[in-house]
XYZ file of C-alpha atoms in Angstrom:
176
model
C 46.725 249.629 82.628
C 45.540 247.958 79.708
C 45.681 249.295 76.053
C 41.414 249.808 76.307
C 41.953 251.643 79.310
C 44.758 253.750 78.313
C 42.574 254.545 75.110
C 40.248 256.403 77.625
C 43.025 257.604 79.747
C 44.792 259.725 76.342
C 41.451 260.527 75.456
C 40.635 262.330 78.483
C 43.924 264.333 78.700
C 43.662 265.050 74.771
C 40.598 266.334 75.993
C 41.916 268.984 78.513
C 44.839 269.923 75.960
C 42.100 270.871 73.383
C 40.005 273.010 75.902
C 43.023 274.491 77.454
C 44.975 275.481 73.665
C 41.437 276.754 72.727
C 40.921 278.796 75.788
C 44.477 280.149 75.563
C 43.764 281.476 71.903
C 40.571 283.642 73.085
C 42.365 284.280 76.333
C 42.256 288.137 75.855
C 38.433 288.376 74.291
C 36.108 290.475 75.871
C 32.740 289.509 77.054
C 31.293 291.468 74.411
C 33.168 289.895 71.536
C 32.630 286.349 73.665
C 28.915 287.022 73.566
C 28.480 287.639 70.253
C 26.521 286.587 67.126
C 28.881 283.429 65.698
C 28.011 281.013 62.828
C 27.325 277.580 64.599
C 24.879 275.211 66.583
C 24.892 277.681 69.368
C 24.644 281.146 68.122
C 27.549 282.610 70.063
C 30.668 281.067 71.607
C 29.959 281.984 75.316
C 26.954 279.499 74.625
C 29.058 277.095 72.969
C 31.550 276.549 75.470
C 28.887 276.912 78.202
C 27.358 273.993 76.492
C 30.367 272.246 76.852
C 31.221 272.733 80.230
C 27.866 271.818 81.712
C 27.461 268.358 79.629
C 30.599 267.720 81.137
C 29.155 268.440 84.434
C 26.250 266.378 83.551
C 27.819 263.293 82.518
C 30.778 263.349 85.043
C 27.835 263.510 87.550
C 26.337 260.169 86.415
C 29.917 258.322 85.835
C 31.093 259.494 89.405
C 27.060 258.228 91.125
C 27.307 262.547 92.271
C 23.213 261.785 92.237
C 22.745 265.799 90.890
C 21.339 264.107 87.466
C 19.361 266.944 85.135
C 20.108 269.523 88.403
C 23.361 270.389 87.014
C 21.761 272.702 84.411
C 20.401 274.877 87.165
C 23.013 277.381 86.563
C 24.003 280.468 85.165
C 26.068 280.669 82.134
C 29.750 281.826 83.022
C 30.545 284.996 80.756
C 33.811 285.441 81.732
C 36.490 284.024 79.765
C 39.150 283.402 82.712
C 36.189 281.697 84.853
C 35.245 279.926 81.855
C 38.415 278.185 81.225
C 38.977 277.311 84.967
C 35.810 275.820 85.539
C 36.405 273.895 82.399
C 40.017 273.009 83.624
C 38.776 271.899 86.984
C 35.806 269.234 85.094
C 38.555 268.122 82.522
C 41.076 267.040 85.245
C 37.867 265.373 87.229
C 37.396 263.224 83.780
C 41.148 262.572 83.650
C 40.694 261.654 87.227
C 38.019 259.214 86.555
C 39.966 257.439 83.421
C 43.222 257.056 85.610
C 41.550 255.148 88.287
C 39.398 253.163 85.771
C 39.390 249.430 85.416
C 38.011 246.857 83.528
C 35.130 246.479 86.124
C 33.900 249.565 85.835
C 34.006 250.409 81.908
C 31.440 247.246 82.525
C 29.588 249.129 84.990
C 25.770 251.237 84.227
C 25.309 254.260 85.694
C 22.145 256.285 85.697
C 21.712 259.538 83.404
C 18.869 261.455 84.558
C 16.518 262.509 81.523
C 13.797 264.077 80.439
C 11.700 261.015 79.949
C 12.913 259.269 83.320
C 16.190 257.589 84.103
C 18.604 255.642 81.794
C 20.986 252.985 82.606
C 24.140 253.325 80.283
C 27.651 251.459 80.569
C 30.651 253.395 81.071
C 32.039 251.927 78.034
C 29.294 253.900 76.225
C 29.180 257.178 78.427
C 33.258 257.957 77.767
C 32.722 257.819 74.146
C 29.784 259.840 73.842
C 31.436 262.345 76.200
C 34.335 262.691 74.268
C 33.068 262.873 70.819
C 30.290 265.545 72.260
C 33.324 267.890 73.219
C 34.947 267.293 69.911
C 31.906 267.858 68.071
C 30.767 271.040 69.803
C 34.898 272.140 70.105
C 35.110 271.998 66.195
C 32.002 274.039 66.032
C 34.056 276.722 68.411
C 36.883 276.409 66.286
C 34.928 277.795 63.638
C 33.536 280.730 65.963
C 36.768 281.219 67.258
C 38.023 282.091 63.700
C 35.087 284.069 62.766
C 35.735 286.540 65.624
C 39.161 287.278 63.825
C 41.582 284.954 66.065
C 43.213 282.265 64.168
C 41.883 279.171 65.534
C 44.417 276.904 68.003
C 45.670 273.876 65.883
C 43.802 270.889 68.126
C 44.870 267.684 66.306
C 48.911 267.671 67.506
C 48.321 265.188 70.565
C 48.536 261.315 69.755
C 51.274 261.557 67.355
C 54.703 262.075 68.103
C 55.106 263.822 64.239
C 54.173 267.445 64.820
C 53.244 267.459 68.327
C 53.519 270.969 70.304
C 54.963 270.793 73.462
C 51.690 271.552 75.406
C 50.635 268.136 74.189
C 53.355 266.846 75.603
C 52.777 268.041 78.916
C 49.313 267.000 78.890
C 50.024 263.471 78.499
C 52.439 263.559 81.574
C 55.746 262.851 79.217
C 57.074 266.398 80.156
């Protein structure tokens, strides 16, 4: 696998470490305190992470031609914690997945994102990027809520580096 490839690859699995350590902290919150008021974008962190999960949904749709397109929102948020995180768990190891099997051919590839306005052709070198940085961007903003519902926040930056990396990390990028 080439460097590029391997970028998107570490990303993806970076990805799942970050959901799962931030799942793990609010493991034992109740659907109460995981429904409620938070600073942020979203104005709770059931809606944040709901918001997470089904983008995911959404985009893995168009990079794996599923055809479900805008459909995918159709759904009910999940207000359970547990369900939550293994729904999440189950779309992170589909993007993983996806990255493993990747090549050069199809990062060059367009696939169709269903919107609002009428379809979209983007490449799969832009989708991955936007995918990722939309979880980081919306994860930060649950870090935040996380910490305002009185749980210290996960630290989510120990994965690339071999100074200060937690073990989970480890595991996560298949060196365990």
């Amino acid at each position: 696998m080439s460097h590029a490839l391997q970028s998107y690859l570490l990303a993806a699995q970076n990805n799942a470490w970050a959901n799962a350590t931030l799942y793990n902290a609010i493991s034992g919150m109740g659907s109460a305190a995981f429904a409620a008021p938070r600073p942020g974008f979203f104005p709770s962190l059931s809606q944040t992470l709901n918001h997470i999960y089904e983008v995911d949904l959404y985009y893995l749709d168009a990079l794996e031609n599923g055809g479900l397109g805008r459909a995918v929102y159709d759904r009910t948020d999940i207000m359970d914690v547990a369900e939550l995180a293994r729904a999440q768990a189950a779309v992170d190891a589909r993007l993983i997945a996806f990255c493993a099997d990747m090549t050069e051919d199809v990062l060059a590839q367009t696939r169709l994102t269903d919107r609002r306005e009428g379809p979209v052709q983007e490449t799969v070198a832009n989708l991955l990027p936007h995918l990722i940085q939309h979880q980081i961007h919306h994860r930060g903003q649950a870090h935040v809520q996380v910490q305002d519902a009185g749980i210290a926040p996960p630290q989510l930056d120990d994965f690339y580096l071999i100074y200060g990396r937690v073990p989970s990390a480890t595991d996560y990028r298949g060196e365990g």
